[in-house]
Amino acid sequence: EVQLVESGGGLVKPGGSLRLSCAASGFTFSKAWMSWVRQAPGKGLEWVGRIKSKTDGGTTEYAAPVKGRFTVSRDDSKNTQYLEMNSLRSEDTAVYYCTTWGRYYDGSAYYFFDYWGQGTLVTVSS
Amino acid sequence: DIQMTQSPSSLSASVGDRVTITCRASQSVSNYLNWYQQKPGKAPKLLIYAASSLRSGVPSRFSGGGSGTDFSLTISSLQPEDFATYYCQQTYSTWTFGQGTKVEIK
């Protein structure tokens, strides 16, 4: 059974930093592409960032609102994905979900978030 | 960024009703379109990918259609466990979600 367990959320002051972790099990983590999605209280979903497997280059990409402030990384020896968040703002307040970045090929490549963790709440407030 | 607009934002329906939610993209996204279901306090779940492919394990009463800029999610016979919020997502360019459609009990 695929399990994704986030941790590291909490209350942080504007301008502060936080690192989220996502412990994965039930699948071959080193081959998985991973991602982070967030949801502000009472709002919709927003993709944050993603990372490919090391064998596929380990490249990362970010949404515009977090680019330059957030960093996605992975430690395959620990089956863990990370989200390092710096220069936090009030608008970063959200539940942060760890997801697997699934893909399907039929001549074209289709991507989706197929497994999700339960989420961890980050509150940015003074 | 490509904007995704869902309609309606909310709807009330009864068990057994046929329900259709639409999602419109601000420019063509071909069929790079996914649908998710989210229940209160829970993580979203993938229902449909590539506009019309049903994820394994998802009941066949869910179906997706469309291409280009206009898409739909249809629930053929609404069940009690289907009351939730539904989101579309495009993965054609810089992935973005619709604002969500809340399906409530009438």
Coordinates of C-alpha atoms in Angstrom, one line a residue:
Chain A
E1 CA 0.0 0.0 0.0
V2 CA 1.3 3.4 -1.0
Q3 CA 1.8 5.7 2.0
L4 CA 3.0 9.3 2.1
V5 CA 3.4 10.9 5.5
E6 CA 4.2 14.6 5.7
S7 CA 5.7 16.3 8.7
G8 CA 7.4 19.5 9.7
G9 CA 4.4 21.9 9.5
G10 CA 3.7 24.5 12.1
L11 CA 3.6 28.2 12.9
V12 CA 6.4 30.4 11.5
K13 CA 6.8 34.2 11.4
P14 CA 6.9 36.1 8.1
G15 CA 10.3 36.0 6.6
G16 CA 11.1 32.7 8.4
S17 CA 12.0 29.3 7.1
L18 CA 10.6 25.8 7.5
R19 CA 11.4 22.4 6.0
L20 CA 8.7 19.8 5.3
S21 CA 9.4 16.1 5.0
C22 CA 7.4 13.4 3.2
A23 CA 8.2 9.8 4.2
A24 CA 7.2 7.4 1.4
S25 CA 6.5 3.6 1.5
G26 CA 4.8 1.0 -0.5
F27 CA 6.5 1.7 -3.8
T28 CA 10.0 2.1 -5.2
F29 CA 10.7 5.6 -4.2
S30 CA 13.9 6.0 -6.1
K31 CA 12.0 5.6 -9.4
A32 CA 9.2 7.9 -8.4
W33 CA 8.6 11.4 -9.6
M34 CA 7.4 13.5 -6.6
S35 CA 5.6 16.8 -6.1
W36 CA 4.1 19.2 -3.6
V37 CA 0.6 20.7 -3.8
R38 CA -0.8 23.2 -1.3
Q39 CA -4.3 24.4 -0.3
A40 CA -4.9 27.6 1.5
P41 CA -7.7 27.5 4.2
G42 CA -11.0 27.3 2.4
K43 CA -9.4 27.7 -1.0
G44 CA -8.5 25.5 -4.0
L45 CA -5.5 23.5 -4.9
E46 CA -2.2 25.0 -6.1
W47 CA 0.8 23.1 -7.5
V48 CA 4.0 24.1 -5.7
G49 CA 7.0 22.2 -7.1
R50 CA 8.1 18.8 -8.4
I51 CA 11.2 16.6 -8.8
K52 CA 12.0 13.8 -11.1
S53 CA 13.8 10.7 -10.2
K54 CA 17.6 10.8 -10.2
T55 CA 17.7 8.3 -13.1
D56 CA 15.5 10.7 -15.1
G57 CA 17.8 13.7 -14.2
G58 CA 16.5 14.7 -10.8
T59 CA 15.3 18.0 -12.3
T60 CA 13.1 20.3 -10.3
E61 CA 10.4 22.9 -11.4
Y62 CA 8.5 25.4 -9.4
A63 CA 5.3 27.5 -9.6
A64 CA 5.9 31.2 -10.1
P65 CA 4.7 32.3 -6.6
V66 CA 7.4 30.2 -4.8
K67 CA 10.3 30.1 -7.4
G68 CA 13.5 31.3 -5.7
R69 CA 12.1 30.8 -2.2
F70 CA 11.2 27.1 -2.1
T71 CA 13.4 24.1 -2.9
V72 CA 12.2 20.5 -3.5
S73 CA 14.8 17.8 -2.9
R74 CA 14.9 14.1 -2.2
D75 CA 16.9 11.5 -0.3
D76 CA 16.4 8.1 -1.9
S77 CA 18.3 6.4 0.9
K78 CA 15.6 7.6 3.3
N79 CA 12.7 7.3 0.9
T80 CA 11.9 10.9 1.7
Q81 CA 11.0 14.1 -0.2
Y82 CA 11.6 17.5 1.2
L83 CA 10.3 21.0 0.7
E84 CA 12.6 23.8 2.0
M85 CA 10.6 27.0 2.4
N86 CA 12.4 30.3 2.9
S87 CA 11.3 34.0 3.1
L88 CA 7.8 32.8 4.0
R89 CA 4.8 35.1 3.5
S90 CA 1.3 35.1 5.0
E91 CA 0.0 33.9 1.6
D92 CA 2.1 30.7 2.0
T93 CA -0.3 29.7 4.8
A94 CA -1.8 26.4 3.6
V95 CA -2.0 22.7 4.0
Y96 CA 0.9 21.2 2.1
Y97 CA 0.4 17.8 0.4
C98 CA 3.1 15.5 -0.8
T99 CA 2.1 13.6 -3.9
T100 CA 3.5 11.1 -6.4
W101 CA 3.8 12.5 -9.9
G102 CA 2.3 9.8 -12.0
R103 CA 2.6 9.5 -15.7
Y104 CA 0.9 7.6 -18.5
Y105 CA 2.2 7.3 -22.1
D106 CA 0.3 6.6 -25.2
G107 CA 2.5 8.4 -27.7
S108 CA 2.1 11.5 -25.5
A109 CA 3.0 11.8 -21.9
Y110 CA 0.1 12.5 -19.5
Y111 CA 0.9 13.6 -15.9
F112 CA -1.2 13.5 -12.8
F113 CA -1.0 13.3 -9.0
D114 CA -2.0 9.7 -8.3
Y115 CA -1.2 9.3 -4.5
W116 CA -1.5 12.0 -1.8
G117 CA -0.4 12.3 1.8
Q118 CA -2.7 13.6 4.5
G119 CA -1.1 17.0 4.4
T120 CA 0.7 19.2 7.0
L121 CA -0.5 22.7 7.9
V122 CA 1.9 25.6 7.6
T123 CA 0.8 28.9 9.2
V124 CA 2.8 32.1 8.5
S125 CA 1.8 34.7 11.0
S126 CA 3.4 37.1 13.4
Chain B
D1 CA -0.5 30.8 -17.0
I2 CA -3.5 28.9 -18.3
Q3 CA -6.7 29.7 -16.3
M4 CA -9.1 26.9 -15.6
T5 CA -12.7 27.9 -14.9
Q6 CA -15.2 25.4 -13.5
S7 CA -19.0 25.8 -13.5
P8 CA -21.0 25.7 -11.5
S9 CA -19.1 26.6 -8.4
S10 CA -21.6 24.6 -6.4
L11 CA -24.6 22.5 -7.0
S12 CA -27.3 20.7 -5.1
A13 CA -28.4 17.3 -6.2
S14 CA -30.2 14.2 -5.0
V15 CA -29.0 10.6 -4.8
G16 CA -29.5 9.0 -8.2
D17 CA -29.3 12.3 -10.1
R18 CA -27.0 12.6 -13.2
V19 CA -24.6 15.4 -12.5
T20 CA -22.3 17.2 -15.0
I21 CA -19.5 19.6 -14.1
T22 CA -17.7 21.6 -16.7
C23 CA -14.2 23.0 -16.9
R24 CA -13.0 25.6 -19.4
A25 CA -9.4 26.4 -20.2
S26 CA -8.3 29.9 -21.2
Q27 CA -6.4 28.3 -24.1
S28 CA -6.3 24.8 -25.6
V29 CA -4.8 22.2 -23.3
S30 CA -5.5 19.3 -25.8
N31 CA -6.5 16.4 -23.6
Y32 CA -4.0 17.1 -20.8
L33 CA -6.8 17.4 -18.2
N34 CA -7.4 15.6 -14.9
W35 CA -10.2 15.4 -12.4
Y36 CA -9.9 15.0 -8.6
Q37 CA -12.4 14.5 -5.8
Q38 CA -11.9 16.0 -2.4
K39 CA -13.9 15.3 0.7
P40 CA -13.8 17.7 3.8
G41 CA -10.6 17.3 5.7
K42 CA -9.1 14.8 3.3
A43 CA -6.6 14.8 0.6
P44 CA -7.8 14.9 -3.0
K45 CA -8.1 11.7 -5.0
L46 CA -7.5 11.2 -8.7
L47 CA -10.6 10.2 -10.7
I48 CA -9.8 10.7 -14.3
Y49 CA -6.6 11.5 -16.3
A50 CA -6.0 12.4 -20.0
A51 CA -9.5 13.9 -20.0
S52 CA -11.4 10.6 -20.3
S53 CA -9.3 7.8 -18.8
L54 CA -10.8 6.4 -15.6
R55 CA -8.3 5.6 -12.9
S56 CA -8.3 2.0 -11.8
G57 CA -10.6 1.4 -8.9
V58 CA -12.8 4.5 -9.6
P59 CA -16.5 3.6 -10.1
S60 CA -17.7 3.5 -13.7
R61 CA -20.4 6.1 -12.9
F62 CA -17.7 8.7 -13.2
S63 CA -16.8 9.7 -16.8
G64 CA -14.8 12.5 -18.4
G65 CA -14.9 14.1 -21.8
G66 CA -13.8 16.9 -23.9
S67 CA -10.7 18.3 -25.5
G68 CA -9.1 21.6 -26.4
T69 CA -10.7 24.1 -24.0
D70 CA -14.0 22.5 -22.9
F71 CA -14.2 19.5 -20.6
S72 CA -16.8 17.7 -18.5
L73 CA -17.0 15.4 -15.6
T74 CA -20.2 13.4 -15.4
I75 CA -21.5 11.3 -12.5
S76 CA -24.2 9.1 -14.0
S77 CA -26.1 8.3 -10.8
L78 CA -25.0 10.3 -7.8
Q79 CA -24.3 8.2 -4.7
P80 CA -24.1 9.4 -1.1
E81 CA -20.3 9.0 -1.1
D82 CA -20.0 11.3 -4.1
F83 CA -20.9 14.5 -2.2
A84 CA -17.6 16.3 -2.3
T85 CA -15.6 19.0 -4.1
Y86 CA -14.3 18.3 -7.6
Y87 CA -11.3 20.0 -9.2
C88 CA -10.1 19.9 -12.8
Q89 CA -6.3 20.3 -13.5
Q90 CA -4.5 21.0 -16.7
T91 CA -1.0 19.6 -17.2
Y92 CA -0.4 21.1 -20.7
S93 CA 1.7 24.0 -19.3
T94 CA 2.6 25.1 -15.8
W95 CA 0.0 23.0 -14.1
T96 CA -3.1 24.8 -12.8
F97 CA -6.3 23.7 -11.1
G98 CA -9.9 25.0 -11.5
Q99 CA -11.4 26.7 -8.5
G100 CA -13.5 23.6 -7.6
T101 CA -17.2 22.6 -7.7
K102 CA -18.9 21.6 -4.5
V103 CA -21.6 19.0 -4.9
E104 CA -24.0 19.1 -2.0
I105 CA -27.0 17.1 -1.0
K106 CA -30.4 18.6 -2.0

